[in-house]
């Protein structure tokens, strides 16, 4: 309200222009000014890997990790009956259609680690269970771990608990030792040489 | 933290009263109507935000006064003084402070100076609604595992979400994810509650055997849950089967939110079939058991406020009780008669004599 009319007008025009030009990507429902978003147009991306997120704002966050060079699918929220959001209010049927039409091998469900995000991930995974059982699709969820650069002391119990439950080997190469004591000894020596 | 001194202003029959507490047991002695219990209430009001006797705070303000005020001087383990205070006006205004600064959340005192009260007339924990008993379970489980609170919050959110579907009349696959989360979380809650209650059982049975008049049938604490013997798949199946029935009642019937604790004596449920005396003994045994359990598991001391417990016990049981009270932290106990204590016991205690409503301060 502190803006003068001369200042407010360009802002209003910019907003209207954004509103008119920015829409949803037809394939993944990310924000874009084109029919397909920048990521969907990028031919170097791996189309067999799709990361499912709640909001368009989650896409640049995951992109910054430079970990996954696949495509995205933006749901537009998370399941929450209290707020009147059921599967029909999210782009879940569109996701299932993509799985039918495209050659998707893995779905990484990166919804938020909240109860609503968790429920959304469970819903999607359970609906796709027949494909998973048939070996046609893998449905994964990012592991919960400790934030890098922070101190163990500052991690909350839930994060710490989940990080410990999903612990991994520091170095690879470990396989369960055989039962007999003789071969186990040999196995340990082998590990030492690795 | 320890309570060193309590100052009451216009609190019930006390226009002004200062009481100094000892490091272990403090005995408040006085005939009926001298306001012994009011001192316990005042301590509870400041540190817990409510009187253990009444929810009507206006009743606590002295007749004719506009407001009450209670100040408590605490001492932290390093010996520093901390001031806790509460003021309640007849207009309904209230003000809690810590070191003079306003305090909106009393969890600070619950964390640093937990207080438990035993008032013989208040056996609501045993007789009243299961909600109080579930709060006991949650308190125990949180003491063992700090992440329990998050699990409980998550469970409650999933429950609200499923109940919201039921109220809208929705039955179908929309329930699936919430039922999966309820089953996972519900079983974790039940397991945590069950094991923490089981660990309290030993101290409880022991305290009960010391306090109950002989011969007493064995006392027991039983965890009651409708998810016992279920695993995740069968839990989900049960929720799934009950969708229509739950829609009729508009809430979820299965789950640890319906848990209860049963206090039994020789297999008899004290909630329905216990005498007033049996219920009191069970409650006192529970309060003492929780205190010693908390001390054993976390090293934390609870300030215990005991109203008139000596008169109901015989001589042998009084000795046992006093021996228990002299460990694990501070205690304030009221009595009408100092003869309930031996002279050796009194030597180790702070004795404060209350003579009546007139302004009066005490100390040994």
Coordinates of C-alpha atoms in Angstrom, one line a residue:
Chain A
X1 CA 0.0 0.0 0.0
X2 CA 3.0 2.3 0.3
X3 CA 3.6 2.1 -3.4
X4 CA 2.7 5.1 -5.6
X5 CA 0.3 4.4 -8.5
X6 CA 3.3 4.8 -10.9
X7 CA 5.2 2.1 -9.0
X8 CA 2.3 -0.2 -8.5
X9 CA 1.3 -0.3 -12.2
X10 CA 4.4 -2.1 -13.6
X11 CA 4.2 -4.6 -10.7
X12 CA 0.6 -5.3 -11.5
X13 CA 1.4 -5.7 -15.2
X14 CA 4.3 -8.1 -14.3
X15 CA 1.9 -10.1 -12.1
X16 CA -0.7 -10.3 -14.8
X17 CA 1.9 -11.3 -17.4
X18 CA 3.3 -14.0 -15.1
X19 CA -0.2 -15.2 -14.5
X20 CA -0.9 -15.3 -18.3
X21 CA 2.4 -16.8 -19.4
X22 CA 3.3 -19.2 -16.6
X23 CA 1.4 -22.5 -16.5
X24 CA 2.0 -26.1 -15.7
X25 CA 4.1 -28.4 -17.7
X26 CA 1.8 -30.8 -19.5
X27 CA 3.9 -33.8 -18.6
X28 CA 5.2 -33.3 -15.0
X29 CA 3.1 -30.2 -13.8
X30 CA 6.2 -28.2 -12.9
X31 CA 5.9 -24.5 -13.6
X32 CA 6.8 -23.3 -17.1
X33 CA 6.1 -20.7 -19.7
X34 CA 6.2 -23.4 -22.4
X35 CA 4.1 -26.5 -23.0
X36 CA 6.8 -28.7 -21.5
X37 CA 9.1 -27.5 -18.8
X38 CA 12.9 -27.2 -19.1
X39 CA 13.6 -30.5 -17.4
X40 CA 11.1 -32.5 -19.5
X41 CA 12.6 -30.9 -22.7
X42 CA 16.2 -31.8 -21.7
X43 CA 17.1 -34.9 -23.8
X44 CA 20.1 -35.7 -21.6
X45 CA 17.7 -36.6 -18.8
X46 CA 17.0 -40.3 -17.9
X47 CA 13.2 -40.7 -18.6
X48 CA 13.1 -44.1 -16.8
X49 CA 13.6 -42.4 -13.5
X50 CA 10.8 -40.1 -12.1
X51 CA 11.0 -38.2 -8.8
X52 CA 7.5 -37.4 -7.3
X53 CA 7.3 -34.2 -5.3
X54 CA 4.5 -32.3 -3.6
X55 CA 5.1 -28.8 -4.9
X56 CA 6.9 -27.1 -7.9
X57 CA 9.2 -25.4 -5.3
X58 CA 10.5 -28.9 -4.3
X59 CA 12.0 -29.4 -7.8
X60 CA 14.8 -26.8 -7.6
X61 CA 15.6 -28.0 -4.1
X62 CA 16.2 -31.6 -5.3
X63 CA 18.0 -30.3 -8.4
X64 CA 20.5 -28.6 -6.2
X65 CA 21.6 -32.1 -4.9
X66 CA 22.8 -33.0 -8.4
X67 CA 22.1 -36.6 -7.5
X68 CA 19.3 -37.6 -9.8
X69 CA 19.2 -36.8 -13.5
X70 CA 15.7 -38.1 -14.1
X71 CA 12.4 -36.4 -14.6
X72 CA 9.9 -35.1 -12.1
X73 CA 6.2 -35.4 -11.3
X74 CA 4.6 -32.6 -9.2
X75 CA 1.5 -33.8 -7.3
X76 CA 0.3 -30.3 -6.3
X77 CA 0.1 -31.2 -2.6
X78 CA -0.3 -34.1 -0.2
X79 CA -3.2 -36.2 0.9
X80 CA -5.0 -34.6 3.8
X81 CA -8.7 -35.5 4.3
X82 CA -9.0 -32.8 7.1
X83 CA -8.3 -30.2 4.4
X84 CA -10.5 -32.0 1.9
X85 CA -7.6 -33.3 -0.2
X86 CA -8.1 -36.8 -1.5
X87 CA -6.3 -38.6 -4.3
X88 CA -8.6 -36.9 -6.9
X89 CA -7.4 -33.5 -5.9
X90 CA -3.8 -34.4 -6.6
X91 CA -2.2 -35.3 -9.9
X92 CA -2.0 -39.0 -9.0
X93 CA -4.1 -40.3 -11.9
X94 CA -1.9 -38.3 -14.2
X95 CA 1.1 -40.0 -12.7
X96 CA -0.4 -43.4 -13.2
X97 CA -1.2 -42.5 -16.8
X98 CA 2.5 -41.5 -17.3
X99 CA 3.5 -44.9 -15.9
X100 CA 1.3 -46.6 -18.5
X101 CA 2.5 -44.4 -21.4
X102 CA 6.2 -43.9 -20.6
X103 CA 8.9 -46.4 -19.9
X104 CA 9.4 -45.6 -16.2
X105 CA 11.5 -48.1 -14.3
X106 CA 11.9 -46.3 -10.9
X107 CA 9.7 -43.9 -9.0
X108 CA 11.4 -42.0 -6.2
X109 CA 8.6 -40.7 -4.0
X110 CA 10.1 -37.6 -2.4
X111 CA 7.1 -36.2 -0.6
X112 CA 7.8 -34.5 2.7
X113 CA 8.7 -36.5 5.8
X114 CA 5.4 -35.4 7.4
X115 CA 2.4 -37.6 8.1
X116 CA 0.6 -36.3 5.0
X117 CA 3.7 -36.8 2.9
X118 CA 4.2 -40.2 4.3
X119 CA 0.5 -41.1 3.6
X120 CA 0.8 -39.9 0.0
X121 CA 3.9 -42.0 -0.5
X122 CA 2.2 -45.1 0.9
X123 CA -0.9 -44.5 -1.2
X124 CA 1.1 -44.2 -4.4
X125 CA 3.2 -47.2 -3.5
X126 CA 0.3 -49.4 -2.7
X127 CA -1.6 -48.5 -5.8
X128 CA 1.4 -49.5 -7.9
X129 CA 2.1 -52.7 -5.9
X130 CA 1.0 -55.0 -8.8
X131 CA 3.6 -53.5 -11.1
X132 CA 6.2 -53.7 -8.4
X133 CA 5.4 -57.4 -7.8
X134 CA 5.6 -58.1 -11.5
X135 CA 9.1 -56.6 -11.5
X136 CA 8.2 -53.8 -13.9
X137 CA 8.6 -50.9 -11.6
X138 CA 10.6 -50.0 -8.5
X139 CA 9.1 -47.5 -6.0
X140 CA 11.6 -46.0 -3.5
X141 CA 11.7 -43.2 -0.9
X142 CA 14.7 -41.1 0.0
X143 CA 16.3 -42.4 3.2
X144 CA 16.1 -40.3 6.3
X145 CA 19.5 -39.4 7.5
X146 CA 21.7 -37.0 9.5
X147 CA 22.2 -33.5 8.0
X148 CA 25.8 -33.1 6.9
X149 CA 27.9 -30.4 8.6
X150 CA 25.7 -30.5 11.7
X151 CA 26.5 -32.0 15.1
X152 CA 25.1 -35.3 16.4
X153 CA 24.2 -33.4 19.5
X154 CA 21.7 -31.3 17.6
X155 CA 19.9 -34.0 15.8
X156 CA 16.4 -34.7 17.1
X157 CA 15.5 -38.2 18.3
X158 CA 13.3 -39.2 15.3
X159 CA 16.0 -38.2 12.7
X160 CA 18.6 -39.9 14.8
X161 CA 16.5 -43.0 15.2
X162 CA 15.7 -43.3 11.5
X163 CA 19.3 -42.6 10.5
X164 CA 20.5 -45.4 12.8
X165 CA 17.8 -47.8 11.6
X166 CA 18.9 -47.2 8.0
X167 CA 22.7 -47.3 8.8
X168 CA 25.1 -48.3 6.0
X169 CA 28.6 -49.8 5.9
X170 CA 31.3 -47.2 6.0
X171 CA 33.2 -49.1 3.4
X172 CA 31.8 -51.6 1.0
X173 CA 33.0 -55.1 0.6
X174 CA 31.4 -56.6 3.7
X175 CA 29.5 -59.9 3.3
X176 CA 28.1 -61.9 6.2
X177 CA 30.9 -64.3 7.5
X178 CA 30.3 -68.0 7.0
X179 CA 29.3 -70.1 10.1
X180 CA 32.4 -72.2 10.8
X181 CA 35.2 -70.6 12.8
X182 CA 37.9 -71.6 10.4
X183 CA 36.4 -70.0 7.3
X184 CA 35.4 -67.0 9.3
X185 CA 39.0 -66.4 10.2
X186 CA 39.9 -66.6 6.6
X187 CA 37.1 -64.3 5.7
X188 CA 38.4 -61.6 8.1
X189 CA 41.9 -61.8 6.6
X190 CA 40.3 -61.3 3.2
X191 CA 38.5 -58.2 4.4
X192 CA 41.7 -56.8 5.7
X193 CA 43.3 -57.1 2.3
X194 CA 40.5 -55.2 0.6
Chain B
X1 CA 15.8 -28.2 41.6
X2 CA 14.7 -27.9 45.2
X3 CA 12.1 -25.7 46.8
X4 CA 13.6 -23.7 49.6
X5 CA 10.7 -21.4 50.5
X6 CA 7.1 -20.8 49.7
X7 CA 5.3 -17.5 50.4
X8 CA 1.5 -17.3 50.2
X9 CA -0.4 -14.0 49.9
X10 CA -4.2 -14.0 50.2
X11 CA -4.3 -17.7 49.4
X12 CA -7.3 -19.4 51.0
X13 CA -7.1 -18.8 54.7
X14 CA -3.6 -17.4 54.6
X15 CA -3.3 -13.6 54.2
X16 CA 0.4 -14.0 54.5
X17 CA 2.4 -17.2 55.2
X18 CA 6.1 -18.0 54.7
X19 CA 7.2 -21.7 54.9
X20 CA 10.7 -22.9 54.6
X21 CA 11.2 -26.4 53.3
X22 CA 14.0 -28.8 54.3
X23 CA 16.2 -30.6 51.7
X24 CA 14.4 -33.9 52.4
X25 CA 11.1 -34.3 54.3
X26 CA 9.2 -31.3 55.6
X27 CA 6.2 -32.0 57.9
X28 CA 3.4 -29.4 58.0
X29 CA 1.7 -29.9 61.3
X30 CA -1.5 -28.2 62.6
X31 CA -5.0 -29.0 63.7
X32 CA -7.9 -29.1 61.1
X33 CA -8.6 -25.8 59.4
X34 CA -5.1 -24.4 59.8
X35 CA -4.5 -24.4 56.1
X36 CA -1.9 -27.2 55.7
X37 CA -3.3 -28.5 52.5
X38 CA -3.5 -24.9 51.1
X39 CA 0.3 -24.8 51.2
X40 CA 0.5 -28.0 49.1
X41 CA -2.1 -26.5 46.7
X42 CA -0.1 -23.3 46.4
X43 CA 3.1 -25.1 45.5
X44 CA 1.2 -27.2 42.9
X45 CA -0.4 -24.1 41.5
X46 CA 2.9 -22.3 40.8
X47 CA 4.8 -25.3 39.4
X48 CA 1.9 -27.2 37.6
X49 CA -0.5 -24.4 36.8
X50 CA -3.5 -25.8 38.7
X51 CA -4.6 -26.8 42.2
X52 CA -4.8 -30.6 42.7
X53 CA -8.1 -30.0 44.6
X54 CA -10.1 -27.7 42.4
X55 CA -10.2 -26.3 38.9
X56 CA -12.0 -23.1 40.2
X57 CA -9.0 -20.9 40.9
X58 CA -11.3 -18.2 42.2
X59 CA -11.9 -20.4 45.3
X60 CA -8.2 -20.1 46.1
X61 CA -8.3 -16.3 46.6
X62 CA -8.9 -15.3 50.2
X63 CA -12.3 -14.0 51.1
X64 CA -12.4 -10.2 50.4
X65 CA -9.1 -10.1 48.5
X66 CA -8.7 -9.1 44.9
X67 CA -5.9 -11.5 44.0
X68 CA -3.7 -14.2 45.3
X69 CA 0.0 -14.4 44.9
X70 CA 2.4 -17.3 45.6
X71 CA 6.2 -17.0 45.4
X72 CA 8.5 -20.0 45.4
X73 CA 12.2 -19.8 45.9
X74 CA 14.0 -22.6 44.1
X75 CA 17.6 -23.6 44.2
X76 CA 19.2 -25.2 41.2
X77 CA 21.8 -28.0 41.5
X78 CA 24.6 -25.4 41.3
X79 CA 23.1 -23.5 44.3
X80 CA 21.7 -20.6 42.3
X81 CA 18.4 -19.2 43.4
X82 CA 15.5 -19.1 40.9
X83 CA 12.2 -17.4 41.7
X84 CA 8.9 -18.9 40.5
X85 CA 5.7 -17.0 41.1
X86 CA 2.0 -17.0 40.2
X87 CA -0.6 -14.4 40.6
X88 CA -4.3 -15.0 40.1
X89 CA -6.9 -12.2 40.2
X90 CA -10.6 -12.5 40.9
X91 CA -11.1 -11.0 37.4
X92 CA -9.6 -14.2 35.9
X93 CA -6.3 -12.6 35.1
X94 CA -3.3 -14.8 35.8
X95 CA 0.4 -14.3 35.6
X96 CA 3.2 -16.8 36.0
X97 CA 6.8 -15.6 36.2
X98 CA 10.3 -17.1 36.3
X99 CA 12.9 -14.8 37.9
X100 CA 10.4 -11.9 37.4
X101 CA 10.1 -12.5 33.7
X102 CA 6.6 -13.6 32.4
X103 CA 6.3 -17.3 31.7
X104 CA 3.6 -18.5 29.2
X105 CA 4.6 -22.2 29.3
X106 CA 4.9 -24.0 32.6
X107 CA 6.7 -27.0 30.9
X108 CA 9.9 -25.3 32.1
X109 CA 8.9 -26.2 35.7
X110 CA 7.8 -29.7 34.7
X111 CA 11.2 -30.2 33.3
X112 CA 13.3 -28.8 36.1
X113 CA 11.1 -29.3 39.1
X114 CA 8.4 -31.9 38.6
X115 CA 5.8 -32.1 41.3
X116 CA 3.3 -34.8 42.1
X117 CA 0.5 -34.6 44.7
X118 CA -1.4 -37.1 46.6
X119 CA -4.7 -35.8 48.0
X120 CA -6.7 -38.5 49.6
X121 CA -10.0 -37.2 48.3
X122 CA -8.8 -37.2 44.7
X123 CA -8.8 -40.8 43.4
X124 CA -9.8 -39.6 39.9
X125 CA -6.8 -41.3 38.4
X126 CA -8.2 -44.7 39.5
X127 CA -12.0 -43.9 39.3
X128 CA -12.2 -41.3 36.6
X129 CA -12.0 -41.4 32.8
X130 CA -9.3 -43.4 31.1
X131 CA -7.7 -40.2 29.7
X132 CA -5.8 -39.7 33.0
X133 CA -4.5 -43.2 32.9
X134 CA -3.4 -42.8 29.3
X135 CA -1.6 -39.7 30.4
X136 CA 0.2 -41.8 33.0
X137 CA 1.2 -44.3 30.2
X138 CA 2.5 -41.5 28.0
X139 CA 4.5 -40.0 30.8
X140 CA 6.2 -43.3 31.6
X141 CA 6.9 -44.1 27.9
X142 CA 8.3 -40.6 27.3
X143 CA 10.6 -41.0 30.3
X144 CA 12.1 -44.1 28.7
X145 CA 12.2 -43.0 25.1
X146 CA 12.2 -39.2 24.3
X147 CA 11.0 -39.9 20.7
X148 CA 7.8 -41.4 22.0
X149 CA 6.1 -37.9 22.0
X150 CA 6.7 -37.5 18.2
X151 CA 5.3 -41.0 17.6
X152 CA 2.2 -40.1 19.6
X153 CA 1.7 -36.8 17.7
X154 CA 2.1 -38.6 14.4
X155 CA -0.4 -41.3 15.5
X156 CA -2.9 -38.6 16.6
X157 CA -2.6 -36.8 13.3
X158 CA -3.3 -40.0 11.3
X159 CA -6.2 -40.7 13.6
X160 CA -7.7 -37.2 12.9
X161 CA -7.3 -37.8 9.2
X162 CA -9.0 -41.1 9.2
X163 CA -11.8 -39.8 11.5
X164 CA -12.2 -36.9 9.0
X165 CA -12.9 -39.4 6.2
X166 CA -15.4 -41.2 8.4
X167 CA -17.2 -38.0 9.2
X168 CA -17.4 -37.1 5.5
X169 CA -18.9 -40.6 5.0
X170 CA -16.0 -41.7 2.8
X171 CA -15.2 -45.4 2.8
X172 CA -12.7 -46.8 0.3
X173 CA -9.1 -46.8 -0.7
X174 CA -8.7 -43.3 0.6
X175 CA -8.4 -45.0 4.0
X176 CA -5.5 -47.2 3.0
X177 CA -2.5 -44.9 3.7
X178 CA -3.9 -43.7 7.0
X179 CA -4.7 -47.2 8.2
X180 CA -1.2 -48.2 7.3
X181 CA 0.3 -45.3 9.3
X182 CA -2.1 -46.0 12.2
X183 CA -1.1 -49.7 12.3
X184 CA 2.6 -48.9 12.2
X185 CA 2.4 -46.2 14.8
X186 CA -0.3 -47.7 16.9
X187 CA 1.7 -50.9 17.5
X188 CA 4.8 -48.9 18.4
X189 CA 2.8 -46.9 20.9
X190 CA 1.3 -50.0 22.4
X191 CA 4.6 -51.7 22.7
X192 CA 6.2 -48.7 24.4
X193 CA 3.3 -48.3 26.8
X194 CA 3.2 -52.0 27.6
X195 CA 6.9 -52.2 28.4
X196 CA 7.0 -49.0 30.4
X197 CA 4.0 -50.1 32.5
X198 CA 5.6 -53.5 33.0
X199 CA 8.7 -51.8 34.4
X200 CA 6.6 -49.9 36.8
X201 CA 4.9 -52.9 38.0
X202 CA 7.7 -54.1 40.3
X203 CA 8.0 -50.8 42.2
X204 CA 4.2 -50.6 42.4
X205 CA 3.7 -54.0 43.8
X206 CA 6.4 -53.4 46.3
X207 CA 5.0 -50.0 47.5
X208 CA 1.6 -51.5 47.7
X209 CA 2.7 -54.4 49.9
X210 CA 4.3 -51.8 52.2
X211 CA 1.2 -49.7 52.5
X212 CA -1.8 -52.0 52.3
X213 CA -3.2 -53.3 55.5
X214 CA -2.4 -57.0 56.0
X215 CA -3.5 -59.5 54.8
X216 CA -3.8 -58.0 51.3
X217 CA -4.4 -59.7 48.0
X218 CA -1.6 -59.1 45.4
X219 CA -2.0 -55.7 43.7
X220 CA -1.5 -55.5 40.0
X221 CA -1.4 -52.9 37.2
X222 CA -2.8 -54.2 33.9
X223 CA -2.3 -52.6 30.5
X224 CA -5.5 -52.9 28.5
X225 CA -5.4 -52.3 24.8
X226 CA -7.6 -53.5 21.9
X227 CA -4.6 -54.0 19.6
X228 CA -3.0 -56.7 21.7
X229 CA -2.0 -59.8 19.7
X230 CA -2.2 -57.9 16.4
X231 CA 0.6 -57.5 13.9
X232 CA 0.7 -54.8 11.2
X233 CA -1.2 -56.7 8.5
X234 CA -3.9 -58.0 10.9
X235 CA -4.2 -54.5 12.4
X236 CA -4.8 -53.0 9.0
X237 CA -7.2 -55.8 8.1
X238 CA -9.2 -55.1 11.3
X239 CA -9.3 -51.3 10.5
X240 CA -10.4 -52.1 7.0
X241 CA -13.2 -54.5 8.3
X242 CA -14.4 -51.8 10.6
X243 CA -14.7 -48.9 8.1
X244 CA -18.5 -49.1 7.9
X245 CA -19.0 -49.6 11.7
X246 CA -16.6 -46.7 12.3
X247 CA -18.4 -44.5 9.9
X248 CA -21.6 -45.1 11.9
X249 CA -19.9 -44.1 15.1
X250 CA -17.9 -41.4 13.2
X251 CA -14.7 -42.3 15.0
X252 CA -12.0 -45.0 14.9
X253 CA -12.6 -47.7 17.5
X254 CA -9.5 -49.7 17.2
X255 CA -6.2 -48.4 18.5
X256 CA -4.1 -47.3 21.5
X257 CA -6.2 -44.1 21.8
X258 CA -8.7 -46.3 23.6
X259 CA -6.1 -47.8 26.0
X260 CA -6.6 -48.1 29.7
X261 CA -4.8 -49.2 32.8
X262 CA -6.6 -51.4 35.3
X263 CA -5.7 -51.4 39.0
X264 CA -6.6 -54.7 40.5
X265 CA -6.4 -56.3 43.9
X266 CA -6.5 -60.1 43.8
X267 CA -7.9 -59.9 40.3
X268 CA -10.7 -57.5 41.4
X269 CA -10.9 -54.2 39.4
X270 CA -10.5 -51.3 41.8
X271 CA -12.2 -48.8 39.5
X272 CA -15.5 -50.4 40.0
X273 CA -15.2 -52.7 42.9
X274 CA -12.6 -51.1 45.1
X275 CA -13.4 -49.4 48.5
X276 CA -12.4 -45.8 48.9
X277 CA -9.5 -47.0 51.2
X278 CA -8.3 -49.6 48.6
X279 CA -8.4 -46.9 45.9
X280 CA -6.3 -44.5 48.0
X281 CA -3.8 -47.2 48.9
X282 CA -3.4 -48.0 45.2
X283 CA -3.0 -44.4 44.2
X284 CA -0.4 -43.7 47.0
X285 CA 1.5 -46.8 45.9
X286 CA 1.4 -45.6 42.3
X287 CA 2.6 -42.1 43.2
X288 CA 5.5 -43.5 45.2
X289 CA 6.3 -46.1 42.6
X290 CA 6.4 -43.5 39.8
X291 CA 8.6 -41.3 41.8
X292 CA 11.1 -44.0 42.6
X293 CA 10.9 -45.4 39.0
X294 CA 11.6 -41.9 37.6
X295 CA 14.6 -41.5 39.9
X296 CA 15.9 -45.0 39.0
X297 CA 15.5 -44.5 35.2
X298 CA 16.6 -40.9 34.8
X299 CA 18.0 -39.7 38.1
X300 CA 15.4 -37.0 38.2
X301 CA 13.8 -36.1 41.5
X302 CA 10.2 -35.3 42.0
X303 CA 8.8 -33.0 44.6
X304 CA 6.1 -35.0 46.4
X305 CA 3.2 -33.4 48.2
X306 CA 1.4 -35.8 50.5
X307 CA -1.8 -34.7 52.2
X308 CA -2.7 -36.5 55.5
X309 CA -1.4 -39.9 54.6
X310 CA -0.2 -40.9 58.1
X311 CA -3.5 -41.1 59.8
X312 CA -4.7 -44.0 57.7
X313 CA -1.7 -46.2 58.3
X314 CA -0.8 -48.4 61.2
X315 CA 2.5 -47.9 63.0
X316 CA 4.5 -50.4 61.1
X317 CA 3.4 -49.0 57.7
X318 CA 4.1 -45.5 58.9
X319 CA 7.7 -46.5 59.5
X320 CA 8.0 -48.0 56.0
X321 CA 6.5 -45.0 54.4
X322 CA 8.8 -42.5 56.2
X323 CA 11.8 -44.7 55.2
X324 CA 10.6 -44.4 51.6
X325 CA 10.1 -40.7 51.8
X326 CA 13.6 -40.0 53.0
X327 CA 15.1 -40.9 49.6
X328 CA 14.8 -39.8 45.9
X329 CA 14.0 -36.1 46.6
X330 CA 12.0 -33.6 48.5
X331 CA 8.7 -34.3 50.2
X332 CA 6.1 -32.2 51.9
X333 CA 3.7 -34.1 54.1
X334 CA 0.8 -32.7 56.2
X335 CA -0.4 -34.2 59.5
X336 CA -2.5 -33.3 62.4
X337 CA -0.4 -35.1 64.9
X338 CA 3.4 -35.2 65.2
X339 CA 3.2 -38.5 67.2
X340 CA 2.8 -40.3 63.9
X341 CA 6.5 -39.8 63.5
X342 CA 9.2 -41.1 65.9
X343 CA 11.6 -38.7 67.5
X344 CA 14.5 -40.1 65.5
X345 CA 12.6 -39.5 62.3
X346 CA 11.7 -35.9 63.3
X347 CA 15.4 -35.1 63.8
X348 CA 16.0 -35.6 60.1
X349 CA 12.9 -33.5 59.1
X350 CA 12.0 -29.9 58.9
X351 CA 8.9 -29.4 61.0
X352 CA 6.6 -26.4 60.3
X353 CA 3.8 -25.8 62.7
X354 CA 0.7 -24.0 61.4
X355 CA -1.4 -22.4 64.0
X356 CA -4.2 -21.0 62.0
X357 CA -5.4 -18.4 59.6
X358 CA -3.6 -15.5 61.4
X359 CA -0.3 -14.3 59.9
X360 CA 2.3 -16.7 61.1
X361 CA 5.6 -18.1 59.9
X362 CA 7.3 -21.3 60.8
X363 CA 10.6 -23.2 60.8
X364 CA 12.3 -25.7 63.1

